[in-house]
């Protein structure tokens, strides 16, 4: 399974959000449909960057380091 770490930006509220998921397309849709607690009410969200990892363990290690 592929895992993705991503950064999205709220174009109207000058905010960014860093997250990780196994399904980036679905996750972005959820952010823009106000179905994510932190990003709710702050849409529209646009993808800034994403990076894929082959293991969840590698993704968690990178996430903890803030890279």
mmCIF file of N, CA and C in Angstrom:
data_model
loop_
_atom_site.group_PDB
_atom_site.id
_atom_site.type_symbol
_atom_site.label_atom_id
_atom_site.label_comp_id
_atom_site.label_asym_id
_atom_site.label_seq_id
_atom_site.Cartn_x
_atom_site.Cartn_y
_atom_site.Cartn_z
ATOM 1 N N UNK A 1 0.843 -1.179 0.000
ATOM 2 C CA UNK A 1 0.000 0.000 0.000
ATOM 3 C C UNK A 1 0.890 1.245 0.000
ATOM 4 N N UNK A 2 0.474 2.256 -0.735
ATOM 5 C CA UNK A 2 1.198 3.516 -0.820
ATOM 6 C C UNK A 2 0.603 4.502 0.193
ATOM 7 N N UNK A 3 1.453 5.234 0.872
ATOM 8 C CA UNK A 3 1.029 6.256 1.819
ATOM 9 C C UNK A 3 1.533 7.603 1.332
ATOM 10 N N UNK A 4 0.781 8.652 1.609
ATOM 11 C CA UNK A 4 1.126 9.986 1.128
ATOM 12 C C UNK A 4 1.101 10.986 2.269
ATOM 13 N N UNK A 5 2.137 11.803 2.362
ATOM 14 C CA UNK A 5 2.127 12.953 3.255
ATOM 15 C C UNK A 5 1.894 14.166 2.362
ATOM 16 N N UNK A 6 1.090 15.117 2.823
ATOM 17 C CA UNK A 6 0.705 16.227 1.956
ATOM 18 C C UNK A 6 0.569 17.527 2.737
ATOM 19 N N UNK A 7 0.654 18.624 2.008
ATOM 20 C CA UNK A 7 0.386 19.956 2.549
ATOM 21 C C UNK A 7 -0.666 20.583 1.658
ATOM 22 N N UNK A 8 -1.719 21.110 2.297
ATOM 23 C CA UNK A 8 -2.751 21.839 1.560
ATOM 24 C C UNK A 8 -2.815 23.262 2.096
ATOM 25 N N UNK A 9 -3.313 24.165 1.277
ATOM 26 C CA UNK A 9 -3.411 25.571 1.635
ATOM 27 C C UNK A 9 -4.838 26.052 1.418
ATOM 28 N N UNK A 10 -5.348 26.803 2.399
ATOM 29 C CA UNK A 10 -6.654 27.434 2.252
ATOM 30 C C UNK A 10 -6.449 28.745 1.513
ATOM 31 N N UNK A 11 -7.023 28.856 0.340
ATOM 32 C CA UNK A 11 -6.790 30.038 -0.495
ATOM 33 C C UNK A 11 -7.461 31.296 0.045
ATOM 34 N N UNK A 12 -8.466 31.150 0.885
ATOM 35 C CA UNK A 12 -9.162 32.326 1.425
ATOM 36 C C UNK A 12 -8.722 32.711 2.831
ATOM 37 N N UNK A 13 -8.144 31.784 3.573
ATOM 38 C CA UNK A 13 -7.862 32.033 4.986
ATOM 39 C C UNK A 13 -6.380 32.047 5.342
ATOM 40 N N UNK A 14 -5.488 31.960 4.368
ATOM 41 C CA UNK A 14 -4.043 31.992 4.592
ATOM 42 C C UNK A 14 -3.610 30.983 5.661
ATOM 43 N N UNK A 15 -4.097 29.757 5.530
ATOM 44 C CA UNK A 15 -3.756 28.670 6.447
ATOM 45 C C UNK A 15 -3.194 27.500 5.661
ATOM 46 N N UNK A 16 -2.394 26.681 6.329
ATOM 47 C CA UNK A 16 -1.953 25.437 5.709
ATOM 48 C C UNK A 16 -2.199 24.290 6.677
ATOM 49 N N UNK A 17 -2.253 23.106 6.133
ATOM 50 C CA UNK A 17 -2.516 21.899 6.911
ATOM 51 C C UNK A 17 -1.611 20.799 6.378
ATOM 52 N N UNK A 18 -0.990 20.065 7.285
ATOM 53 C CA UNK A 18 -0.131 18.942 6.919
ATOM 54 C C UNK A 18 -0.809 17.668 7.391
ATOM 55 N N UNK A 19 -0.944 16.712 6.492
ATOM 56 C CA UNK A 19 -1.597 15.464 6.848
ATOM 57 C C UNK A 19 -0.999 14.285 6.117
ATOM 58 N N UNK A 20 -1.529 13.100 6.423
ATOM 59 C CA UNK A 20 -1.098 11.899 5.707
ATOM 60 C C UNK A 20 -2.294 10.994 5.499
ATOM 61 N N UNK A 21 -2.226 10.197 4.446
ATOM 62 C CA UNK A 21 -3.360 9.372 4.056
ATOM 63 C C UNK A 21 -2.911 8.235 3.144
ATOM 64 N N UNK A 22 -3.780 7.262 3.006
ATOM 65 C CA UNK A 22 -3.550 6.193 2.030
ATOM 66 C C UNK A 22 -4.317 6.467 0.739
ATOM 67 N N UNK A 23 -5.198 7.486 0.746
ATOM 68 C CA UNK A 23 -5.997 7.820 -0.435
ATOM 69 C C UNK A 23 -6.086 9.344 -0.551
ATOM 70 N N UNK A 24 -5.147 9.945 -1.252
ATOM 71 C CA UNK A 24 -5.057 11.404 -1.326
ATOM 72 C C UNK A 24 -6.282 12.030 -1.985
ATOM 73 N N UNK A 25 -6.749 11.472 -3.058
ATOM 74 C CA UNK A 25 -7.904 12.040 -3.763
ATOM 75 C C UNK A 25 -9.127 12.121 -2.845
ATOM 76 N N UNK A 26 -9.414 11.048 -2.136
ATOM 77 C CA UNK A 26 -10.555 11.030 -1.215
ATOM 78 C C UNK A 26 -10.345 12.006 -0.064
ATOM 79 N N UNK A 27 -9.128 12.078 0.445
ATOM 80 C CA UNK A 27 -8.844 12.963 1.577
ATOM 81 C C UNK A 27 -9.018 14.429 1.191
ATOM 82 N N UNK A 28 -8.540 14.826 0.027
ATOM 83 C CA UNK A 28 -8.724 16.210 -0.419
ATOM 84 C C UNK A 28 -10.205 16.533 -0.593
ATOM 85 N N UNK A 29 -10.944 15.579 -1.113
ATOM 86 C CA UNK A 29 -12.385 15.752 -1.270
ATOM 87 C C UNK A 29 -13.041 15.980 0.090
ATOM 88 N N UNK A 30 -12.638 15.206 1.092
ATOM 89 C CA UNK A 30 -13.200 15.358 2.438
ATOM 90 C C UNK A 30 -12.873 16.728 3.026
ATOM 91 N N UNK A 31 -11.649 17.215 2.807
ATOM 92 C CA UNK A 31 -11.287 18.554 3.294
ATOM 93 C C UNK A 31 -12.190 19.609 2.657
ATOM 94 N N UNK A 32 -12.428 19.502 1.374
ATOM 95 C CA UNK A 32 -13.223 20.504 0.662
ATOM 96 C C UNK A 32 -14.728 20.334 0.830
ATOM 97 N N UNK A 33 -15.151 19.230 1.412
ATOM 98 C CA UNK A 33 -16.575 19.027 1.725
ATOM 99 C C UNK A 33 -16.859 19.271 3.206
ATOM 100 N N UNK A 34 -15.910 19.899 3.910
ATOM 101 C CA UNK A 34 -16.064 20.208 5.337
ATOM 102 C C UNK A 34 -16.274 18.973 6.199
ATOM 103 N N UNK A 35 -15.652 17.860 5.845
ATOM 104 C CA UNK A 35 -15.794 16.631 6.628
ATOM 105 C C UNK A 35 -14.531 16.307 7.426
ATOM 106 N N UNK A 36 -13.707 17.299 7.664
ATOM 107 C CA UNK A 36 -12.504 17.134 8.477
ATOM 108 C C UNK A 36 -12.525 18.230 9.544
ATOM 109 N N UNK A 37 -12.471 17.868 10.826
ATOM 110 C CA UNK A 37 -12.662 18.859 11.899
ATOM 111 C C UNK A 37 -11.762 20.095 11.819
ATOM 112 N N UNK A 38 -10.459 19.936 11.632
ATOM 113 C CA UNK A 38 -9.567 21.097 11.640
ATOM 114 C C UNK A 38 -9.782 21.998 10.436
ATOM 115 N N UNK A 39 -10.023 21.418 9.276
ATOM 116 C CA UNK A 39 -10.127 22.214 8.051
ATOM 117 C C UNK A 39 -11.554 22.657 7.747
ATOM 118 N N UNK A 40 -12.503 22.222 8.551
ATOM 119 C CA UNK A 40 -13.913 22.556 8.325
ATOM 120 C C UNK A 40 -14.119 24.074 8.352
ATOM 121 N N UNK A 41 -14.847 24.584 7.373
ATOM 122 C CA UNK A 41 -15.179 26.002 7.315
ATOM 123 C C UNK A 41 -14.075 26.896 6.782
ATOM 124 N N UNK A 42 -12.991 26.310 6.339
ATOM 125 C CA UNK A 42 -11.855 27.110 5.865
ATOM 126 C C UNK A 42 -11.535 26.851 4.404
ATOM 127 N N UNK A 43 -12.437 26.243 3.684
ATOM 128 C CA UNK A 43 -12.212 25.906 2.277
ATOM 129 C C UNK A 43 -12.300 27.138 1.393
ATOM 130 N N UNK A 44 -11.852 27.080 0.195
ATOM 131 C CA UNK A 44 -11.356 25.925 -0.549
ATOM 132 C C UNK A 44 -9.899 25.623 -0.211
ATOM 133 N N UNK A 45 -9.563 24.351 -0.277
ATOM 134 C CA UNK A 45 -8.212 23.862 -0.030
ATOM 135 C C UNK A 45 -7.583 23.425 -1.348
ATOM 136 N N UNK A 46 -6.312 23.785 -1.515
ATOM 137 C CA UNK A 46 -5.565 23.374 -2.706
ATOM 138 C C UNK A 46 -4.307 22.632 -2.274
ATOM 139 N N UNK A 47 -3.972 21.603 -3.006
ATOM 140 C CA UNK A 47 -2.773 20.828 -2.729
ATOM 141 C C UNK A 47 -1.534 21.654 -3.060
ATOM 142 N N UNK A 48 -0.605 21.724 -2.122
ATOM 143 C CA UNK A 48 0.656 22.434 -2.328
ATOM 144 C C UNK A 48 1.734 21.445 -2.760
ATOM 145 N N UNK A 49 1.870 20.359 -1.998
ATOM 146 C CA UNK A 49 2.888 19.348 -2.296
ATOM 147 C C UNK A 49 2.482 18.029 -1.656
ATOM 148 N N UNK A 50 2.946 16.946 -2.244
ATOM 149 C CA UNK A 50 2.725 15.630 -1.644
ATOM 150 C C UNK A 50 3.926 14.747 -1.946
ATOM 151 N N UNK A 51 4.137 13.777 -1.078
ATOM 152 C CA UNK A 51 5.228 12.821 -1.268
ATOM 153 C C UNK A 51 4.725 11.449 -0.862
ATOM 154 N N UNK A 52 5.008 10.464 -1.689
ATOM 155 C CA UNK A 52 4.540 9.100 -1.447
ATOM 156 C C UNK A 52 5.604 8.257 -0.755
ATOM 157 N N UNK A 53 5.129 7.343 0.087
ATOM 158 C CA UNK A 53 5.988 6.396 0.798
ATOM 159 C C UNK A 53 5.401 5.009 0.656
ATOM 160 N N UNK A 54 6.270 4.012 0.597
ATOM 161 C CA UNK A 54 5.817 2.636 0.430
ATOM 162 C C UNK A 54 5.364 1.995 1.732
ATOM 163 N N UNK A 55 5.765 2.556 2.864
ATOM 164 C CA UNK A 55 5.350 1.959 4.133
ATOM 165 C C UNK A 55 4.829 3.025 5.082
ATOM 166 N N UNK A 56 3.874 2.634 5.895
ATOM 167 C CA UNK A 56 3.345 3.534 6.904
ATOM 168 C C UNK A 56 4.398 3.881 7.945
ATOM 169 N N UNK A 57 5.297 2.952 8.222
ATOM 170 C CA UNK A 57 6.358 3.202 9.199
ATOM 171 C C UNK A 57 7.271 4.332 8.726
ATOM 172 N N UNK A 58 7.674 4.302 7.478
ATOM 173 C CA UNK A 58 8.526 5.361 6.927
ATOM 174 C C UNK A 58 7.813 6.706 6.981
ATOM 175 N N UNK A 59 6.547 6.720 6.647
ATOM 176 C CA UNK A 59 5.774 7.958 6.675
ATOM 177 C C UNK A 59 5.703 8.516 8.090
ATOM 178 N N UNK A 60 5.463 7.664 9.082
ATOM 179 C CA UNK A 60 5.376 8.130 10.469
ATOM 180 C C UNK A 60 6.712 8.695 10.949
ATOM 181 N N UNK A 61 7.810 8.070 10.568
ATOM 182 C CA UNK A 61 9.125 8.585 10.950
ATOM 183 C C UNK A 61 9.371 9.966 10.363
ATOM 184 N N UNK A 62 9.044 10.149 9.107
ATOM 185 C CA UNK A 62 9.203 11.449 8.447
ATOM 186 C C UNK A 62 8.273 12.480 9.080
ATOM 187 N N UNK A 63 7.029 12.102 9.359
ATOM 188 C CA UNK A 63 6.051 13.020 9.945
ATOM 189 C C UNK A 63 6.526 13.535 11.296
ATOM 190 N N UNK A 64 7.091 12.674 12.105
ATOM 191 C CA UNK A 64 7.570 13.074 13.436
ATOM 192 C C UNK A 64 8.723 14.057 13.354
ATOM 193 N N UNK A 65 9.523 13.938 12.323
ATOM 194 C CA UNK A 65 10.678 14.826 12.165
ATOM 195 C C UNK A 65 10.309 16.148 11.516
ATOM 196 N N UNK A 66 9.101 16.258 10.989
ATOM 197 C CA UNK A 66 8.671 17.494 10.362
ATOM 198 C C UNK A 66 9.272 17.742 9.001
ATOM 199 N N UNK A 67 9.662 16.664 8.315
ATOM 200 C CA UNK A 67 10.281 16.825 6.995
ATOM 201 C C UNK A 67 9.294 16.571 5.904
#
